Amino acid sequence: MRLVIARCSVDYAGRLTAHLPSAPRLILVKADGSVSIHADDRAYKPLNWMSPPCSLKEGDGDVWTVENKGGEKLIITLEEIIHDSSHELGVDPGLIKDGVEAHLQELLADRIETLGEGYSLIRREYPTAIGPVDILCRDADGQTVAVEIKRRGEIDGVEQLTRYLELLNRDPHLAPVKGIFAAQEIKPQARVLATDRGMSCVVLDYNALRGIEDDKLRLF
């Protein structure tokens, strides 16, 4: 990972246009090729970013051009570099789930047909370069499905599943891969974002999966 703190301005040119005026910012260049620009007052959310696959060209005059395969560009004009360092972080082991999430994953994998008639399990904890996908399975039509399981479904879980789908869909043996966001409770904002990105949302009944009540999964 490369960390650059610099006074810079940023212009995005694509389906829309956007401009960030000159200010001190943090630029993250990750090993997966992604580039994101951060301020000091926005928690984890970047001001602007380019997801992989994309290319970074450092041109003359301290102008960086980040371009994705769709031709969208992020143009970063560096006025003053305050800090520039690179660090090898290695492969991240991924988020360690709490007991309920781990048990939900185990139960759903054992009873994968509750997602729909004809569903079949490929494997739990399917490995990727950015961490394991909770469940990888196939639907009745043979399409690959990635399932992200949370106890409480929020926007960060949808973003996590989005990153997995972007990566899995690069594999011709798996693509096209669709996503299911599954949780005991799904926040309205997370549901809206997931639906907008073409994912299905499943509310999990923990007791039902354990066989304490009738088997019920509500698919919305």
PDB file of C-alpha atoms in Angstrom:
ATOM      1  CA  MET A   1       0.000   0.000   0.000  1.00  0.00           C
ATOM      2  CA  ARG A   2       1.249   3.467  -0.916  1.00  0.00           C
ATOM      3  CA  LEU A   3       0.344   6.391   1.335  1.00  0.00           C
ATOM      4  CA  VAL A   4       0.667   9.894  -0.062  1.00  0.00           C
ATOM      5  CA  ILE A   5      -0.277  12.998   1.901  1.00  0.00           C
ATOM      6  CA  ALA A   6      -0.333  15.979  -0.413  1.00  0.00           C
ATOM      7  CA  ARG A   7      -1.950  19.276  -1.183  1.00  0.00           C
ATOM      8  CA  CYS A   8      -3.848  18.456  -4.348  1.00  0.00           C
ATOM      9  CA  SER A   9      -6.902  19.058  -6.480  1.00  0.00           C
ATOM     10  CA  VAL A  10      -8.904  16.220  -8.036  1.00  0.00           C
ATOM     11  CA  ASP A  11     -11.070  16.053 -11.141  1.00  0.00           C
ATOM     12  CA  TYR A  12     -13.303  13.142 -12.087  1.00  0.00           C
ATOM     13  CA  ALA A  13     -14.364  12.710 -15.719  1.00  0.00           C
ATOM     14  CA  GLY A  14     -16.846   9.982 -16.573  1.00  0.00           C
ATOM     15  CA  ARG A  15     -20.606   9.603 -16.600  1.00  0.00           C
ATOM     16  CA  LEU A  16     -20.611  12.739 -14.437  1.00  0.00           C
ATOM     17  CA  THR A  17     -17.967  15.324 -13.621  1.00  0.00           C
ATOM     18  CA  ALA A  18     -16.760  16.322 -10.177  1.00  0.00           C
ATOM     19  CA  HIS A  19     -14.076  18.639  -8.836  1.00  0.00           C
ATOM     20  CA  LEU A  20     -12.283  18.743  -5.498  1.00  0.00           C
ATOM     21  CA  PRO A  21     -10.477  22.095  -5.020  1.00  0.00           C
ATOM     22  CA  SER A  22      -6.962  22.303  -3.664  1.00  0.00           C
ATOM     23  CA  ALA A  23      -6.560  21.037  -0.079  1.00  0.00           C
ATOM     24  CA  PRO A  24      -4.355  18.657   1.952  1.00  0.00           C
ATOM     25  CA  ARG A  25      -5.546  15.071   1.463  1.00  0.00           C
ATOM     26  CA  LEU A  26      -4.519  11.441   1.877  1.00  0.00           C
ATOM     27  CA  ILE A  27      -4.187   9.368  -1.312  1.00  0.00           C
ATOM     28  CA  LEU A  28      -4.262   5.568  -0.912  1.00  0.00           C
ATOM     29  CA  VAL A  29      -2.915   3.367  -3.704  1.00  0.00           C
ATOM     30  CA  LYS A  30      -3.622  -0.260  -2.842  1.00  0.00           C
ATOM     31  CA  ALA A  31      -2.073  -3.452  -4.165  1.00  0.00           C
ATOM     32  CA  ASP A  32      -5.335  -4.355  -5.921  1.00  0.00           C
ATOM     33  CA  GLY A  33      -4.904  -1.234  -8.079  1.00  0.00           C
ATOM     34  CA  SER A  34      -7.567   0.897  -6.427  1.00  0.00           C
ATOM     35  CA  VAL A  35      -6.928   4.586  -5.758  1.00  0.00           C
ATOM     36  CA  SER A  36      -8.902   6.609  -3.208  1.00  0.00           C
ATOM     37  CA  ILE A  37      -8.715  10.175  -1.923  1.00  0.00           C
ATOM     38  CA  HIS A  38      -9.511  10.891   1.731  1.00  0.00           C
ATOM     39  CA  ALA A  39     -10.095  13.951   3.908  1.00  0.00           C
ATOM     40  CA  ASP A  40      -9.622  14.060   7.671  1.00  0.00           C
ATOM     41  CA  ASP A  41     -13.317  14.469   8.496  1.00  0.00           C
ATOM     42  CA  ARG A  42     -15.175  11.709   6.622  1.00  0.00           C
ATOM     43  CA  ALA A  43     -14.505   8.579   8.706  1.00  0.00           C
ATOM     44  CA  TYR A  44     -13.658   5.709   6.343  1.00  0.00           C
ATOM     45  CA  LYS A  45     -15.496   7.004   3.268  1.00  0.00           C
ATOM     46  CA  PRO A  46     -13.279   8.490   0.526  1.00  0.00           C
ATOM     47  CA  LEU A  47     -14.046  11.783  -1.206  1.00  0.00           C
ATOM     48  CA  ASN A  48     -13.482  10.103  -4.551  1.00  0.00           C
ATOM     49  CA  TRP A  49     -12.037   6.814  -5.739  1.00  0.00           C
ATOM     50  CA  MET A  50     -11.431   4.477  -8.667  1.00  0.00           C
ATOM     51  CA  SER A  51     -12.052   0.772  -8.216  1.00  0.00           C
ATOM     52  CA  PRO A  52      -9.912  -1.863  -9.932  1.00  0.00           C
ATOM     53  CA  PRO A  53      -9.182  -2.808 -12.604  1.00  0.00           C
ATOM     54  CA  CYS A  54      -7.641   0.568 -13.387  1.00  0.00           C
ATOM     55  CA  SER A  55      -4.268   2.028 -14.286  1.00  0.00           C
ATOM     56  CA  LEU A  56      -2.263   4.815 -12.657  1.00  0.00           C
ATOM     57  CA  LYS A  57       0.043   6.983 -14.748  1.00  0.00           C
ATOM     58  CA  GLU A  58       2.270   9.536 -13.054  1.00  0.00           C
ATOM     59  CA  GLY A  59       2.806  12.153 -15.766  1.00  0.00           C
ATOM     60  CA  ASP A  60       4.917  15.252 -16.018  1.00  0.00           C
ATOM     61  CA  GLY A  61       4.156  18.205 -13.799  1.00  0.00           C
ATOM     62  CA  ASP A  62       2.980  16.086 -10.849  1.00  0.00           C
ATOM     63  CA  VAL A  63      -0.284  15.078 -12.507  1.00  0.00           C
ATOM     64  CA  TRP A  64      -1.588  11.566 -11.863  1.00  0.00           C
ATOM     65  CA  THR A  65      -4.172  10.052 -14.189  1.00  0.00           C
ATOM     66  CA  VAL A  66      -6.155   7.045 -12.983  1.00  0.00           C
ATOM     67  CA  GLU A  67      -8.263   5.399 -15.695  1.00  0.00           C
ATOM     68  CA  ASN A  68     -10.546   2.367 -15.582  1.00  0.00           C
ATOM     69  CA  LYS A  69     -11.526   0.031 -18.419  1.00  0.00           C
ATOM     70  CA  GLY A  70     -14.659   2.115 -19.057  1.00  0.00           C
ATOM     71  CA  GLY A  71     -12.587   5.196 -19.868  1.00  0.00           C
ATOM     72  CA  GLU A  72     -13.495   7.064 -16.683  1.00  0.00           C
ATOM     73  CA  LYS A  73     -10.637   9.158 -15.331  1.00  0.00           C
ATOM     74  CA  LEU A  74      -9.532  10.503 -11.973  1.00  0.00           C
ATOM     75  CA  ILE A  75      -7.017  13.307 -12.504  1.00  0.00           C
ATOM     76  CA  ILE A  76      -5.000  14.246  -9.409  1.00  0.00           C
ATOM     77  CA  THR A  77      -2.920  17.414  -9.562  1.00  0.00           C
ATOM     78  CA  LEU A  78      -0.261  17.385  -6.841  1.00  0.00           C
ATOM     79  CA  GLU A  79       0.883  20.793  -5.645  1.00  0.00           C
ATOM     80  CA  GLU A  80       2.939  19.753  -2.616  1.00  0.00           C
ATOM     81  CA  ILE A  81       3.836  16.265  -1.385  1.00  0.00           C
ATOM     82  CA  ILE A  82       4.078  16.143   2.400  1.00  0.00           C
ATOM     83  CA  HIS A  83       4.572  12.389   2.816  1.00  0.00           C
ATOM     84  CA  ASP A  84       5.074   9.472   0.408  1.00  0.00           C
ATOM     85  CA  SER A  85       5.688   5.927   1.632  1.00  0.00           C
ATOM     86  CA  SER A  86       4.968   2.346   0.572  1.00  0.00           C
ATOM     87  CA  HIS A  87       4.286  -0.598   2.861  1.00  0.00           C
ATOM     88  CA  GLU A  88       3.889  -4.338   2.196  1.00  0.00           C
ATOM     89  CA  LEU A  89       0.876  -5.507   4.203  1.00  0.00           C
ATOM     90  CA  GLY A  90       0.573  -9.033   2.786  1.00  0.00           C
ATOM     91  CA  VAL A  91      -2.639 -11.027   2.487  1.00  0.00           C
ATOM     92  CA  ASP A  92      -5.246 -10.005   5.044  1.00  0.00           C
ATOM     93  CA  PRO A  93      -6.851 -12.911   6.953  1.00  0.00           C
ATOM     94  CA  GLY A  94     -10.240 -11.196   6.727  1.00  0.00           C
ATOM     95  CA  LEU A  95     -12.769 -10.255   9.352  1.00  0.00           C
ATOM     96  CA  ILE A  96     -13.209 -12.796  12.132  1.00  0.00           C
ATOM     97  CA  LYS A  97     -16.927 -13.146  12.709  1.00  0.00           C
ATOM     98  CA  ASP A  98     -18.534 -13.424  16.117  1.00  0.00           C
ATOM     99  CA  GLY A  99     -20.100 -16.671  17.269  1.00  0.00           C
ATOM    100  CA  VAL A 100     -23.574 -15.919  15.934  1.00  0.00           C
ATOM    101  CA  GLU A 101     -22.345 -14.993  12.452  1.00  0.00           C
ATOM    102  CA  ALA A 102     -20.100 -18.046  12.299  1.00  0.00           C
ATOM    103  CA  HIS A 103     -22.986 -20.290  13.370  1.00  0.00           C
ATOM    104  CA  LEU A 104     -25.341 -18.658  10.872  1.00  0.00           C
ATOM    105  CA  GLN A 105     -22.826 -19.413   8.130  1.00  0.00           C
ATOM    106  CA  GLU A 106     -22.544 -23.039   9.230  1.00  0.00           C
ATOM    107  CA  LEU A 107     -26.305 -23.511   9.482  1.00  0.00           C
ATOM    108  CA  LEU A 108     -27.047 -21.892   6.131  1.00  0.00           C
ATOM    109  CA  ALA A 109     -24.324 -23.908   4.394  1.00  0.00           C
ATOM    110  CA  ASP A 110     -25.835 -27.116   5.786  1.00  0.00           C
ATOM    111  CA  ARG A 111     -29.318 -26.072   4.645  1.00  0.00           C
ATOM    112  CA  ILE A 112     -28.419 -24.128   1.508  1.00  0.00           C
ATOM    113  CA  GLU A 113     -31.698 -25.123  -0.163  1.00  0.00           C
ATOM    114  CA  THR A 114     -33.492 -22.648   2.104  1.00  0.00           C
ATOM    115  CA  LEU A 115     -32.181 -19.892  -0.197  1.00  0.00           C
ATOM    116  CA  GLY A 116     -34.255 -21.420  -2.963  1.00  0.00           C
ATOM    117  CA  GLU A 117     -35.199 -24.702  -4.557  1.00  0.00           C
ATOM    118  CA  GLY A 118     -32.296 -26.209  -6.460  1.00  0.00           C
ATOM    119  CA  TYR A 119     -29.524 -24.288  -4.640  1.00  0.00           C
ATOM    120  CA  SER A 120     -26.323 -26.272  -4.078  1.00  0.00           C
ATOM    121  CA  LEU A 121     -23.240 -25.472  -2.001  1.00  0.00           C
ATOM    122  CA  ILE A 122     -19.840 -24.990  -3.631  1.00  0.00           C
ATOM    123  CA  ARG A 123     -18.017 -24.281  -0.357  1.00  0.00           C
ATOM    124  CA  ARG A 124     -17.900 -22.152   2.782  1.00  0.00           C
ATOM    125  CA  GLU A 125     -15.150 -19.566   3.251  1.00  0.00           C
ATOM    126  CA  TYR A 126     -14.346 -19.474  -0.473  1.00  0.00           C
ATOM    127  CA  PRO A 127     -10.843 -17.917  -0.660  1.00  0.00           C
ATOM    128  CA  THR A 128     -10.128 -14.731  -2.606  1.00  0.00           C
ATOM    129  CA  ALA A 129      -7.223 -12.291  -2.669  1.00  0.00           C
ATOM    130  CA  ILE A 130      -9.144  -9.901  -0.380  1.00  0.00           C
ATOM    131  CA  GLY A 131     -10.507 -12.447   2.094  1.00  0.00           C
ATOM    132  CA  PRO A 132     -12.905 -15.392   2.132  1.00  0.00           C
ATOM    133  CA  VAL A 133     -16.470 -15.210   0.825  1.00  0.00           C
ATOM    134  CA  ASP A 134     -18.825 -16.609   3.481  1.00  0.00           C
ATOM    135  CA  ILE A 135     -20.663 -18.977   1.145  1.00  0.00           C
ATOM    136  CA  LEU A 136     -20.286 -19.689  -2.562  1.00  0.00           C
ATOM    137  CA  CYS A 137     -23.104 -21.682  -4.103  1.00  0.00           C
ATOM    138  CA  ARG A 138     -25.122 -22.210  -7.302  1.00  0.00           C
ATOM    139  CA  ASP A 139     -28.802 -21.551  -7.903  1.00  0.00           C
ATOM    140  CA  ALA A 140     -31.220 -23.822  -9.750  1.00  0.00           C
ATOM    141  CA  ASP A 141     -30.055 -22.406 -13.103  1.00  0.00           C
ATOM    142  CA  GLY A 142     -26.414 -23.130 -12.322  1.00  0.00           C
ATOM    143  CA  GLN A 143     -25.432 -19.479 -11.786  1.00  0.00           C
ATOM    144  CA  THR A 144     -22.770 -18.802  -9.169  1.00  0.00           C
ATOM    145  CA  VAL A 145     -24.001 -16.978  -6.060  1.00  0.00           C
ATOM    146  CA  ALA A 146     -21.853 -15.284  -3.394  1.00  0.00           C
ATOM    147  CA  VAL A 147     -23.490 -14.936   0.027  1.00  0.00           C
ATOM    148  CA  GLU A 148     -22.300 -12.429   2.635  1.00  0.00           C
ATOM    149  CA  ILE A 149     -23.657 -13.130   6.130  1.00  0.00           C
ATOM    150  CA  LYS A 150     -23.987 -10.578   8.913  1.00  0.00           C
ATOM    151  CA  ARG A 151     -25.760 -10.525  12.234  1.00  0.00           C
ATOM    152  CA  ARG A 152     -26.713  -6.922  11.539  1.00  0.00           C
ATOM    153  CA  GLY A 153     -26.755  -5.884   7.904  1.00  0.00           C
ATOM    154  CA  GLU A 154     -25.404  -2.384   7.302  1.00  0.00           C
ATOM    155  CA  ILE A 155     -23.875  -0.473   4.391  1.00  0.00           C
ATOM    156  CA  ASP A 156     -20.319  -1.671   5.093  1.00  0.00           C
ATOM    157  CA  GLY A 157     -21.494  -5.269   4.597  1.00  0.00           C
ATOM    158  CA  VAL A 158     -22.958  -4.368   1.200  1.00  0.00           C
ATOM    159  CA  GLU A 159     -19.673  -2.696   0.255  1.00  0.00           C
ATOM    160  CA  GLN A 160     -17.791  -5.819   1.321  1.00  0.00           C
ATOM    161  CA  LEU A 161     -19.994  -8.035  -0.861  1.00  0.00           C
ATOM    162  CA  THR A 162     -19.579  -5.573  -3.755  1.00  0.00           C
ATOM    163  CA  ARG A 163     -15.790  -5.969  -3.581  1.00  0.00           C
ATOM    164  CA  TYR A 164     -16.102  -9.765  -3.562  1.00  0.00           C
ATOM    165  CA  LEU A 165     -18.422  -9.705  -6.588  1.00  0.00           C
ATOM    166  CA  GLU A 166     -16.084  -7.428  -8.542  1.00  0.00           C
ATOM    167  CA  LEU A 167     -13.256  -9.894  -7.938  1.00  0.00           C
ATOM    168  CA  LEU A 168     -15.220 -13.120  -8.497  1.00  0.00           C
ATOM    169  CA  ASN A 169     -16.683 -11.855 -11.757  1.00  0.00           C
ATOM    170  CA  ARG A 170     -13.161 -11.653 -13.209  1.00  0.00           C
ATOM    171  CA  ASP A 171     -12.947 -15.465 -13.014  1.00  0.00           C
ATOM    172  CA  PRO A 172     -14.390 -16.916 -16.242  1.00  0.00           C
ATOM    173  CA  HIS A 173     -15.049 -20.220 -14.468  1.00  0.00           C
ATOM    174  CA  LEU A 174     -17.400 -18.495 -12.000  1.00  0.00           C
ATOM    175  CA  ALA A 175     -18.841 -15.491 -13.878  1.00  0.00           C
ATOM    176  CA  PRO A 176     -21.480 -14.257 -13.906  1.00  0.00           C
ATOM    177  CA  VAL A 177     -21.690 -14.163 -10.114  1.00  0.00           C
ATOM    178  CA  LYS A 178     -24.684 -12.618  -8.329  1.00  0.00           C
ATOM    179  CA  GLY A 179     -24.848 -11.631  -4.678  1.00  0.00           C
ATOM    180  CA  ILE A 180     -27.096 -12.320  -1.698  1.00  0.00           C
ATOM    181  CA  PHE A 181     -26.788 -10.124   1.397  1.00  0.00           C
ATOM    182  CA  ALA A 182     -28.061 -12.141   4.371  1.00  0.00           C
ATOM    183  CA  ALA A 183     -28.512 -10.951   7.959  1.00  0.00           C
ATOM    184  CA  GLN A 184     -30.780 -11.280  10.969  1.00  0.00           C
ATOM    185  CA  GLU A 185     -31.601  -7.590  10.554  1.00  0.00           C
ATOM    186  CA  ILE A 186     -30.992  -5.430   7.473  1.00  0.00           C
ATOM    187  CA  LYS A 187     -30.951  -1.660   7.819  1.00  0.00           C
ATOM    188  CA  PRO A 188     -33.120   0.247   5.294  1.00  0.00           C
ATOM    189  CA  GLN A 189     -30.136   2.114   3.825  1.00  0.00           C
ATOM    190  CA  ALA A 190     -28.261  -1.157   3.323  1.00  0.00           C
ATOM    191  CA  ARG A 191     -31.283  -2.725   1.631  1.00  0.00           C
ATOM    192  CA  VAL A 192     -31.609   0.216  -0.762  1.00  0.00           C
ATOM    193  CA  LEU A 193     -27.909   0.078  -1.670  1.00  0.00           C
ATOM    194  CA  ALA A 194     -27.925  -3.705  -2.114  1.00  0.00           C
ATOM    195  CA  THR A 195     -31.022  -3.590  -4.319  1.00  0.00           C
ATOM    196  CA  ASP A 196     -29.541  -0.773  -6.393  1.00  0.00           C
ATOM    197  CA  ARG A 197     -26.472  -2.953  -7.017  1.00  0.00           C
ATOM    198  CA  GLY A 198     -28.557  -5.925  -8.113  1.00  0.00           C
ATOM    199  CA  MET A 199     -28.174  -7.968  -4.926  1.00  0.00           C
ATOM    200  CA  SER A 200     -30.920  -9.891  -3.160  1.00  0.00           C
ATOM    201  CA  CYS A 201     -31.514  -9.393   0.567  1.00  0.00           C
ATOM    202  CA  VAL A 202     -32.389 -12.281   2.862  1.00  0.00           C
ATOM    203  CA  VAL A 203     -33.511 -11.866   6.472  1.00  0.00           C
ATOM    204  CA  LEU A 204     -32.263 -14.868   8.448  1.00  0.00           C
ATOM    205  CA  ASP A 205     -34.247 -16.394  11.299  1.00  0.00           C
ATOM    206  CA  TYR A 206     -31.591 -17.863  13.577  1.00  0.00           C
ATOM    207  CA  ASN A 207     -33.996 -20.020  15.565  1.00  0.00           C
ATOM    208  CA  ALA A 208     -35.654 -21.346  12.416  1.00  0.00           C
ATOM    209  CA  LEU A 209     -32.295 -22.348  10.966  1.00  0.00           C
ATOM    210  CA  ARG A 210     -31.543 -24.166  14.219  1.00  0.00           C
ATOM    211  CA  GLY A 211     -34.839 -26.025  13.882  1.00  0.00           C
ATOM    212  CA  ILE A 212     -36.438 -24.395  16.916  1.00  0.00           C
ATOM    213  CA  GLU A 213     -39.222 -22.872  14.813  1.00  0.00           C
ATOM    214  CA  ASP A 214     -40.599 -23.454  11.327  1.00  0.00           C
ATOM    215  CA  ASP A 215     -38.034 -23.033   8.555  1.00  0.00           C
ATOM    216  CA  LYS A 216     -38.545 -19.536   7.214  1.00  0.00           C
ATOM    217  CA  LEU A 217     -36.275 -17.287   5.209  1.00  0.00           C
ATOM    218  CA  ARG A 218     -37.870 -14.125   3.926  1.00  0.00           C
ATOM    219  CA  LEU A 219     -36.452 -13.147   0.529  1.00  0.00           C
ATOM    220  CA  PHE A 220     -37.029  -9.535  -0.527  1.00  0.00           C
TER     221      PHE A 220
END
